[in-house]
Structure formats: structure tokens, C-alpha cells
Short mmCIF file of C-alpha atoms in Angstrom, two decimals:
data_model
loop_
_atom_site.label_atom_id
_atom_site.label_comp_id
_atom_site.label_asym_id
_atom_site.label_seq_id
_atom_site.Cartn_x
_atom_site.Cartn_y
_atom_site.Cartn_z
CA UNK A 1 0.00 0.00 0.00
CA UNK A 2 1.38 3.54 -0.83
CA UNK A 3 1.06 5.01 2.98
CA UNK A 4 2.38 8.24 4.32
CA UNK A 5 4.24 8.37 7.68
CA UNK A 6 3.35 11.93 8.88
CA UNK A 7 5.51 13.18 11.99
CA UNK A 8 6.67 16.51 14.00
CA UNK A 9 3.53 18.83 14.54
CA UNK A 10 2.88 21.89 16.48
CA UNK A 11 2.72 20.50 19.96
CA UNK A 12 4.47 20.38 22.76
CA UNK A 13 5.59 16.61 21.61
CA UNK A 14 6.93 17.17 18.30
CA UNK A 15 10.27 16.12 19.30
CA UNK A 16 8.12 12.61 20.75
CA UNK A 17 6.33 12.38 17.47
CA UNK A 18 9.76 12.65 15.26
CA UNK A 19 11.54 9.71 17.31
CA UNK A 20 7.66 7.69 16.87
CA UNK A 21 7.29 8.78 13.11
CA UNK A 22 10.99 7.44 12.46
CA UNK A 23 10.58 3.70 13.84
CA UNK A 24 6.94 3.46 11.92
CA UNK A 25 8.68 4.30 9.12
CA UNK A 26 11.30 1.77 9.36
CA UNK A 27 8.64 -1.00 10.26
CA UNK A 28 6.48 0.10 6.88
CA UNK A 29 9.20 0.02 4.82
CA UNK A 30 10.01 -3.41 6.21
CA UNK A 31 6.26 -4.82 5.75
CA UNK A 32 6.56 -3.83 2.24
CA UNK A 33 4.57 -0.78 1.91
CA UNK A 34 5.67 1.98 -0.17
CA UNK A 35 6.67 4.42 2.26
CA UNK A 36 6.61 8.04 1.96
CA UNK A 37 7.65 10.42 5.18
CA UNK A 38 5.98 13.62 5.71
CA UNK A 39 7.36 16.27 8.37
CA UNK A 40 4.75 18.93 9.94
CA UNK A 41 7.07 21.73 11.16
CA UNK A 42 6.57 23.29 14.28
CA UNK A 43 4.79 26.39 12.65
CA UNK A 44 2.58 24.32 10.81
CA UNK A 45 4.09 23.84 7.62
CA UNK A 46 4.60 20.63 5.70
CA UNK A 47 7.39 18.80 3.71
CA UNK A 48 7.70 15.88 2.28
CA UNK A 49 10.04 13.61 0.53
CA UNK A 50 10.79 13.68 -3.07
CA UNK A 51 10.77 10.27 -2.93
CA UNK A 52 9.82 7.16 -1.32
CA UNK A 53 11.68 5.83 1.29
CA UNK A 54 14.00 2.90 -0.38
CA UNK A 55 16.09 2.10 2.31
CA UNK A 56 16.07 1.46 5.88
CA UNK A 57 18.69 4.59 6.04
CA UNK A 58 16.78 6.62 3.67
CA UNK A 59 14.81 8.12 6.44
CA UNK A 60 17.64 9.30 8.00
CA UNK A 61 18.89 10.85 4.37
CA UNK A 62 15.49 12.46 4.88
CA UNK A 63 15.06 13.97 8.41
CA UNK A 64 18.93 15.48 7.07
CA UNK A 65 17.33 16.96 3.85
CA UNK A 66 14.51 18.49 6.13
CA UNK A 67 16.16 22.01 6.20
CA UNK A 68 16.88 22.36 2.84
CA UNK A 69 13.04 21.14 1.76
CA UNK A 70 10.05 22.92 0.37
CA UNK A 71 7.79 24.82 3.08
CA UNK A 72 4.00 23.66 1.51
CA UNK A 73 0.84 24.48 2.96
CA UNK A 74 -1.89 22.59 3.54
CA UNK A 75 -3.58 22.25 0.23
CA UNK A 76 -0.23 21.60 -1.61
CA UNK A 77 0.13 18.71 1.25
CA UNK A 78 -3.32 17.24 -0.20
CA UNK A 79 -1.46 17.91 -3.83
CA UNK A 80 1.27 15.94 -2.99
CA UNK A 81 -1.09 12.91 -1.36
CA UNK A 82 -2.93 12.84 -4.48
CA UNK A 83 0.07 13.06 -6.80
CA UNK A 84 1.53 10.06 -5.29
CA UNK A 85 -1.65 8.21 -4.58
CA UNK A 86 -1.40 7.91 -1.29
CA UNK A 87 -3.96 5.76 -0.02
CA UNK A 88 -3.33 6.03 3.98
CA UNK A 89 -2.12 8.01 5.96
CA UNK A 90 0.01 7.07 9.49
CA UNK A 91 -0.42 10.23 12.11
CA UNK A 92 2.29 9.68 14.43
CA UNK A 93 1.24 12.84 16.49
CA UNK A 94 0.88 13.13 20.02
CA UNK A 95 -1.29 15.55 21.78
CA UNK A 96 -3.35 18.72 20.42
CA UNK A 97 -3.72 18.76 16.54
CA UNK A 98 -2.19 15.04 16.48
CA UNK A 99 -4.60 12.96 18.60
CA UNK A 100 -7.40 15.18 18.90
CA UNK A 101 -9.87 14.97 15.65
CA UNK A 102 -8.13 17.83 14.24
CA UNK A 103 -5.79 16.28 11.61
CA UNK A 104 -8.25 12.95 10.95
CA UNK A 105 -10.67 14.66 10.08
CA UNK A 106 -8.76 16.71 7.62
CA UNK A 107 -7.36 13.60 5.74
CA UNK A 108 -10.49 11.30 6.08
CA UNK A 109 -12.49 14.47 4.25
CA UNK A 110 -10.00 14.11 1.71
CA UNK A 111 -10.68 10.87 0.92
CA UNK A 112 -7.96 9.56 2.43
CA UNK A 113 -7.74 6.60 5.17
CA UNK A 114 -6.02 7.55 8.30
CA UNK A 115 -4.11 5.16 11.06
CA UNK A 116 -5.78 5.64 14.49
CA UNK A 117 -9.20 6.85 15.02
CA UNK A 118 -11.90 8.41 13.34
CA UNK A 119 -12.85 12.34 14.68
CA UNK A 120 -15.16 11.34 17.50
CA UNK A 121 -12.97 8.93 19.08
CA UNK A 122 -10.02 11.17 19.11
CA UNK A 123 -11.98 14.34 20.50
CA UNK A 124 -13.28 12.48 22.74
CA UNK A 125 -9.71 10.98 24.31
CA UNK A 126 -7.59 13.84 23.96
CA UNK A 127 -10.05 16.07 26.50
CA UNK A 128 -9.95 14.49 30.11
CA UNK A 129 -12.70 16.38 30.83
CA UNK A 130 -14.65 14.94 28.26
CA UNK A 131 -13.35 11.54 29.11
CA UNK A 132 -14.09 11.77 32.78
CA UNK A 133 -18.06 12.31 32.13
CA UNK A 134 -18.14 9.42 29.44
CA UNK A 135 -16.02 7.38 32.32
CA UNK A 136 -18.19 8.00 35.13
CA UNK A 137 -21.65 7.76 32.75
CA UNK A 138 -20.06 4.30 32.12
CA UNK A 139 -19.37 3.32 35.76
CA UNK A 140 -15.97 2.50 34.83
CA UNK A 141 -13.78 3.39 38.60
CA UNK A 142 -11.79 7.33 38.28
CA UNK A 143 -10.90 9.74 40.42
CA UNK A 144 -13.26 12.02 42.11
CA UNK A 145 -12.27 15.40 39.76
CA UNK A 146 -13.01 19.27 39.95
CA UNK A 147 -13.43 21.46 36.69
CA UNK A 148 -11.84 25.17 36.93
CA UNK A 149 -13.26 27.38 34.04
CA UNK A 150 -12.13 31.01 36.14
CA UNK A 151 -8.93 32.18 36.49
CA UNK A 152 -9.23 33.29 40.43
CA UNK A 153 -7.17 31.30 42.79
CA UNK A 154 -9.05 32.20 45.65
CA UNK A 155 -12.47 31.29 43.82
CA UNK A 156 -10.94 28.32 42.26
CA UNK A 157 -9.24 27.10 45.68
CA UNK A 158 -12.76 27.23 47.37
CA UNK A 159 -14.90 25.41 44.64
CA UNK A 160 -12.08 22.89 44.68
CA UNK A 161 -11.58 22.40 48.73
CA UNK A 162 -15.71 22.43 48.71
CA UNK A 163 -14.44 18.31 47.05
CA UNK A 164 -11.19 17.74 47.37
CA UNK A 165 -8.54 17.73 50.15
CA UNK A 166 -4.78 17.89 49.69
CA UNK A 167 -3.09 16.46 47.87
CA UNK A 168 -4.82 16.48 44.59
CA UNK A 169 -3.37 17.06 41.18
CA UNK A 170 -3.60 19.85 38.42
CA UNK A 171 -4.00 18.62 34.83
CA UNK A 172 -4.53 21.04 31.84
CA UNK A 173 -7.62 18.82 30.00
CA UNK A 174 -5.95 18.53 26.31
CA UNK A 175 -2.43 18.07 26.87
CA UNK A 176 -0.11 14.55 26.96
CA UNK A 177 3.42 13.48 27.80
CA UNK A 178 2.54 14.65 31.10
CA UNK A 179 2.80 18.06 30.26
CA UNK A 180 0.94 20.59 32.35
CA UNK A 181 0.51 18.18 35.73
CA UNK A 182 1.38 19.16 39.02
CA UNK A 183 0.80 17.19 42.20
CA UNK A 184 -0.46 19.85 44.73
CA UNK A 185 0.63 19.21 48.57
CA UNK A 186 -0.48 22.61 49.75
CA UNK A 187 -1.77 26.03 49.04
CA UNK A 188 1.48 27.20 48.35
CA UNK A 189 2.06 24.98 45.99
CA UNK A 190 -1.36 25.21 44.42
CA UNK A 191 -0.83 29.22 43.71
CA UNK A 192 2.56 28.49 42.30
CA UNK A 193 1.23 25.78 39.55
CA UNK A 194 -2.29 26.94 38.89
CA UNK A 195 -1.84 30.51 37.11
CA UNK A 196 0.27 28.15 34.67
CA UNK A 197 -1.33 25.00 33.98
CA UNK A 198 -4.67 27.27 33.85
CA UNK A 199 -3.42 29.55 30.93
CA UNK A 200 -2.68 26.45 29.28
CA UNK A 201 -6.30 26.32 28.03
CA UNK A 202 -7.98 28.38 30.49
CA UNK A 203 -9.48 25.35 32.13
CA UNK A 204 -8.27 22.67 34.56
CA UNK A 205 -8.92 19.41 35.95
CA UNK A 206 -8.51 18.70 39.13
CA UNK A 207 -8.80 15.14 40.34
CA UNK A 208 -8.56 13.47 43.83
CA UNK A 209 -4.63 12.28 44.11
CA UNK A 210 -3.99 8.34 44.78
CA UNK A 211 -1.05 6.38 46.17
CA UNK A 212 -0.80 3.04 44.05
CA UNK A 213 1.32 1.15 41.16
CA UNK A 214 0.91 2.76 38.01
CA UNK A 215 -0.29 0.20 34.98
CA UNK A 216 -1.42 0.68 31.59
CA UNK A 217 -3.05 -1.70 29.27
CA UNK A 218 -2.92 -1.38 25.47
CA UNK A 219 -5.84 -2.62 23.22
CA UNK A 220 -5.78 -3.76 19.42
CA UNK A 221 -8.90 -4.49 17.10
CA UNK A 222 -8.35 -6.91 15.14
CA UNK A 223 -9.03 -8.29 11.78
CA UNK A 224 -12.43 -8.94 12.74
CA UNK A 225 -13.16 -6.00 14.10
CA UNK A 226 -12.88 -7.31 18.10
CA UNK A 227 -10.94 -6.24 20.31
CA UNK A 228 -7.78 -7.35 22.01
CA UNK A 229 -6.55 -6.27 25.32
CA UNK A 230 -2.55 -6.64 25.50
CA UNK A 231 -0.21 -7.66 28.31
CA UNK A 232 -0.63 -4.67 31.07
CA UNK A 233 3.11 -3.57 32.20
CA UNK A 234 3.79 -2.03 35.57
CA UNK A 235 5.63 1.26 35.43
CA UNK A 236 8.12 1.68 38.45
CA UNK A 237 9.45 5.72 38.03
CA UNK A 238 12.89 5.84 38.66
CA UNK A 239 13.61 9.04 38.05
CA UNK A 240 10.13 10.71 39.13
CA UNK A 241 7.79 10.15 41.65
CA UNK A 242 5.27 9.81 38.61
CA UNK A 243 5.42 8.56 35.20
CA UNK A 244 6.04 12.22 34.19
CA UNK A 245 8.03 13.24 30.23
CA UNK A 246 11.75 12.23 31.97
CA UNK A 247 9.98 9.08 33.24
CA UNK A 248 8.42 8.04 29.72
CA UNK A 249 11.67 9.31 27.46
CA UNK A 250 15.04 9.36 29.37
CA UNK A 251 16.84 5.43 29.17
CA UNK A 252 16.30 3.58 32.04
CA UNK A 253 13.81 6.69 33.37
CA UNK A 254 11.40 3.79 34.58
CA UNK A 255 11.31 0.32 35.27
CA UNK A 256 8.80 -0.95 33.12
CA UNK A 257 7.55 -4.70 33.36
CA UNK A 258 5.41 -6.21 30.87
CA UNK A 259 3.44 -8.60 31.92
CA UNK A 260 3.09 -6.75 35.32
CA UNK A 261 3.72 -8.28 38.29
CA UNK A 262 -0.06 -8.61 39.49
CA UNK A 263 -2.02 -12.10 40.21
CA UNK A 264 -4.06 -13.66 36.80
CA UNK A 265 -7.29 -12.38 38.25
CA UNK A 266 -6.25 -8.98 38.14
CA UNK A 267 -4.91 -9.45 34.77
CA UNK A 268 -8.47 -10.28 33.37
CA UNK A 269 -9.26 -7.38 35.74
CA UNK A 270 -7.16 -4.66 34.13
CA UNK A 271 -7.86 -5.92 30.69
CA UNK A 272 -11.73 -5.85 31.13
CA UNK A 273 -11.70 -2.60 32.18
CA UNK A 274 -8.87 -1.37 29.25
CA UNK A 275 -11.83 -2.40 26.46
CA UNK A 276 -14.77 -0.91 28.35
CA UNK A 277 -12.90 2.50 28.41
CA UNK A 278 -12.09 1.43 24.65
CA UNK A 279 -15.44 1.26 23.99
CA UNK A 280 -16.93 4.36 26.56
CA UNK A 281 -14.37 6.67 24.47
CA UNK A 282 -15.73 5.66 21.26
CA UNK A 283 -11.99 4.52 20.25
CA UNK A 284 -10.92 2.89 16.72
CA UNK A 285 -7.91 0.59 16.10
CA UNK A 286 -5.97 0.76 19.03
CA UNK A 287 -5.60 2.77 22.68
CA UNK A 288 -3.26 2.51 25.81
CA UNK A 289 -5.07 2.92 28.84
CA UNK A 290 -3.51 3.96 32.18
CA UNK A 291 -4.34 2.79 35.68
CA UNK A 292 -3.89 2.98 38.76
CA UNK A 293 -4.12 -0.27 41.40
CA UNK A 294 -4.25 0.77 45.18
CA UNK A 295 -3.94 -2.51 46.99
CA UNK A 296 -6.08 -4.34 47.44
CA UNK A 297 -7.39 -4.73 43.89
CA UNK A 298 -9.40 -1.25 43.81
CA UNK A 299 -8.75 0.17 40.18
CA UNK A 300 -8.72 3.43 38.88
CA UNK A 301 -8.11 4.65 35.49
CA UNK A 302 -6.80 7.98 34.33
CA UNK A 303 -6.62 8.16 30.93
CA UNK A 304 -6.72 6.71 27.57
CA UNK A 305 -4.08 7.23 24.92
CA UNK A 306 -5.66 7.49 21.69
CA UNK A 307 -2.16 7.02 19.50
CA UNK A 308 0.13 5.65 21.59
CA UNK A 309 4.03 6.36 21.30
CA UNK A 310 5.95 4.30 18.99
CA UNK A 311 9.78 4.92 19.96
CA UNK A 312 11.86 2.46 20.84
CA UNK A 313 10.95 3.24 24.57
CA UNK A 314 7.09 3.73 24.33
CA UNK A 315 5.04 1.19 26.04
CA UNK A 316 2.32 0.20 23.73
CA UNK A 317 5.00 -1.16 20.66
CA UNK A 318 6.51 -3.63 24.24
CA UNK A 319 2.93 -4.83 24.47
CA UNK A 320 2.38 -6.02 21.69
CA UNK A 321 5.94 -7.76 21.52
CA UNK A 322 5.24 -9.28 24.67
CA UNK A 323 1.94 -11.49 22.74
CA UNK A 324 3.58 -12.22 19.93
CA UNK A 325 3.25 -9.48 17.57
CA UNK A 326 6.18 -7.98 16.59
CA UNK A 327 6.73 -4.22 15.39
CA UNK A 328 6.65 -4.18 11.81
CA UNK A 329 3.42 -6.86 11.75
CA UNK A 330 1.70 -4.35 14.81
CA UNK A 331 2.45 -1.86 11.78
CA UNK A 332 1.23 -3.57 8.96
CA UNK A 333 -2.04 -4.43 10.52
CA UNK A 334 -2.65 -0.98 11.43
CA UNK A 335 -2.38 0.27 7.74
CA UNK A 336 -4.30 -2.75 6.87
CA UNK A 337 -7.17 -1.78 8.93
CA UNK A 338 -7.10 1.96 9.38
CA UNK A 339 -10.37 3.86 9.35
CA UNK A 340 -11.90 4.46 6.05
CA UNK A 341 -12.04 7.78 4.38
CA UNK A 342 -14.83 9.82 4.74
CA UNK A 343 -17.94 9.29 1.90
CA UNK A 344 -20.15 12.21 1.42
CA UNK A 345 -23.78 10.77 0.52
CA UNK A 346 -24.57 10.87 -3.09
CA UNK A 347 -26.72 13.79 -3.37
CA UNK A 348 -26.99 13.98 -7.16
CA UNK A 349 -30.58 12.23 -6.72
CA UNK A 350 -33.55 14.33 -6.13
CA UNK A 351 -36.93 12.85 -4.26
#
């Protein structure tokens, strides 16, 4: 299949997504597809390769040639799709504009299939906010949680204290990596992180804070449409108290142990409760979603991943390993099965 591995973005993860958009390149290349990378610049621009990838090194050639290459915008982008015939396109973005509806709906109103999710499910995951009401509508186990909509401390502190107690944590809704997240001991500390994390997005969640061993669960949909929950891994931090962005990224940042270390029945446990958050979020071909487990076996999840990362550190790509599936097939099946392009209805017929 002629695919197009599209990496960088205007977030705060572009340098994530470049690492990610590299190794998915690799593994398409080595599943046979005819690869073609795409980098989305910081400002927004794109640039693509004059030709398809060839070699496993030609990416490299490529993310060299990156300075030197055409700025186009976004229709040109659509130019170059369709004067390649590119039939899907990979997204390896993380957080706003990559994993947020934004940039699938863009290429599935194109006409072009996209790796991931279709708009709703994407929306939907990227906002915790959002999540949390779909969560608790669901009866799936989360954190008691706050919104802040006004910037006042003072007012904020109060509608949050009318809830909560200390500790709790600060999240900005729409961000990932762990950006914008502060654990909040005190009041000190709360009117040092707020005025921050609130300008952010001028919103905030604020959830009820939770000693327990971090987890996270992938899940796949296969062939047939099911879906498949993956080997959970436990995440020890060891160079966080949190799996925060030095956590996830630096070498040897975590300990992370795939198939956790918890008993079978809480295995079945964490990956029932993976695919009903799958499902609550509306989620396509794949999700990672993160727990917590505060002994004895009372869950709580936190968040679902909507495009997991794909560097040779990320979690979800160790998962899969872990059943069986190695990275160029997790690839492969991805492109094979990625979410249709958008059909308008055929409106040439009158009543």
C-alpha cells in the first residue's frame, strides 16, 4: 500500500512524534509498503520527501534533507497525497492537533484513510474532561475530579476544597506526555502551579490524588473487528515520583515490566476494564489505557491514549511484543485496517 508516515507537529511533543514517526517508518518500509515520510514543522508547515523511502537509512537521508526542503501548505500537502496516490495516511502525532480529531478529520475528508481513530474517538480521548463524564456515565472506577473554568485562585481554591482535600493534582484537560501536571501538597504549591497550567487552556482538571502502582493496558482491534486487550506492564518511576516526560523518554527513566507483576485475576481485571474504556471513548484501532491499582485490587483509570508512542521506549509497541506481535506486523495491521475515508452521501438524486 502507498502510505504516508506523517511526523513533527505543532505540539508540545513534536520532538516525541519525530523519534515515533521514524521507527513506523522503518517498520512500513520493512512490511513492504511503499513508504513516503511527511514532516509537519513546528509552525505548521509541511514537507515531504521527493521520494519514497528505499532504504532502511533513507529516512535518516530524509530527516537530514529536512532544512533544505520545500515549506507547503496545507492544500499543496493534499497535492502531494494525491500526486503520489497515497492511499493512507500514518499520524504519528501526540497531543493537540495530532490525537485530537483535528488532523483525521482533515485527511479522512480528503478521501484519504487515516491510522488511528476516526474524529469522535479522538476528541473524545484527547479532553480528560470529556473523558471523565463518558467514564463516570459508564461506571468504569476514576478519580473524584473538579473542573476550573475562572482564572481566580481564591475562587478556584474554594470550589475545589468544597471536594477535594490535599493532595490532589492539576492537569490542563488537552495536553499529553505529562505536560501541564502538578501534584499539589499545599496552598502554596497550588498558587505556584495553577496561574500556569490554567493559561494552558484556560481550564483545569482537578482530580482526587492516589497512592498506588501505576499500569497501563494497550488494546488492538483486530481483523475482525474485536478487540484485544494486551499484556498490562507495571511502570516503576525511577527518576520521578510519577510517570512524568523524563519518566516516559530518558533510558532507564522507569522500570517498566510487561506482563506486570499482578495475580491472573487482576490481569483479566485490568484488561476488562482497558476495552470498556475502549469502547466508553468511542476509540478505533488501538488505545493505551492507564491505571492505577491501590492494593487491594481497587482500580482506577486515568486516561486513555488514543495514539500511543511508537519509539523504541514507548510502552504500547513492548505490548504487543510481549503477545507475539512484533513491530513491523503491529504496523502492517494498522495500515491494513485503518479507518476508512470519509464518503459524502450521493446527493446527485432528487426525491
Amino acid at each position: 500500500m502507498k502510505v504516508c508516515i506523517l511526523f513533527g507537529g505543532p505540539s508540545r511533543e513534536h520532538d516525541v512524534s519525530v523519534k515515533s514517526g521514524v521507527n513506523v517508518a522503518r517498520a512500513a518500509l520493512a512490511a513492504g509498503h511503499e513508504t513516503w515520510p511527511a514532516f509537519w514543522t513546528p509552525s505548521g508547515a509541511w514537507k515531504c520527501s521527493e521520494h519514497a523511502l528505499d532504504d532502511p537509512a533513507a529516512i535518516d537521508r530524509f530527516l537530514e534533507s529536512i532544512p533544505t526542503l520545500q515549506e507547503l501548505d496545507a492544500s499543496a500537502f493534499l497535492t502531494f497525497c494525491s500526486g503520489h496516490r497515497i492511499e493512507c495516511v500514518f499520524p504519528v502525532l501526540h497531543g493537540p492537533w495530532g490525537e485530537d480529531g483535528r488532523i483525521q478529520g482533515f485527511f479522512q475528508v480528503a478521501g484519504i484513510s487515516v491510522v488511528g481513530q476516526d474524529v469522535l474517538g479522538a476528541a473524545i480521548s484527547m479532553d480528560k474532561l470529556v473523558t471523565k463524564a463518558l467514564l463516570v456515565s459508564a461506571g468504569l472506577p476514576t478519580a473524584l475530579h473538579v473542573e476550573i473554568s475562572a482564572p481566580d485562585p481564591d475562587q478556584a481554591l474554594v470550589k475545589i476544597r468544597g471536594k477535594l482535600d490535599f493532595p490532589f493534582v492539576l492537569k490542563a484537560p488537552s495536553e499529553g506526555s505529562s505536560f501541564g501536571i502538578a501534584i499539589i501538597p499545599d496552598e502554596a504549591r497550588f498558587r505556584e502551579e495553577f496561574p500556569s497550567i490554567f493559561a494552558m487552556e484556560r481550564r483545569v482538571l482537578v482530580e482526587a490524588f492516589f497512592h498506588g502502582r501505576e499500569l497501563t493496558c494497550g488494546v488492538l482491534r483486530a481483523l475482525d473487528g474485536s478487540l484485544q486487550a494486551l499484556p498490562p506492564t507495571e511502570i516503576v518511576p525511577r527518576v520521578s515520583t510519577y510517570f512524568d516526560f523524563e519518566a516516559k523518554y530518558r533510558p532507564g527513566g522507569s522500570d517498566e515490566i510487561t506482563p506486570a507483576r499482578i495475580t491472573p485475576a487482576q490481569t483479566a481485571r485490568i484488561q476488562e476494564l482497558a476495552i470498556a474504556t475502549h469502547e466508553a471513548l468511542r476509540l478505533g484501532q488501538l488505545s493505551r489505557i492507564d491505571f492505577l491499582l491501590r492494593e487491594p485490587d481497587q482500580w482506577v483509570v486515568l486516561e486513555a491514549n488514543a495514539l500511543p508512542g511508537f519509539t523504541a521506549q514507548s510502552l504500547y509497541p513492548q505490548a504487543a511484543a510481549a503477545c507475539g506481535i512484533a513491530f513491523p506486523d503491529l504496523v502492517d495491521h494498522l495500515i491494513a485496517t485503518a479507518i476508512p475515508a470519509y464518503l459524502p452521501p450521493d446527493r446527485s438524486r432528487t426525491r
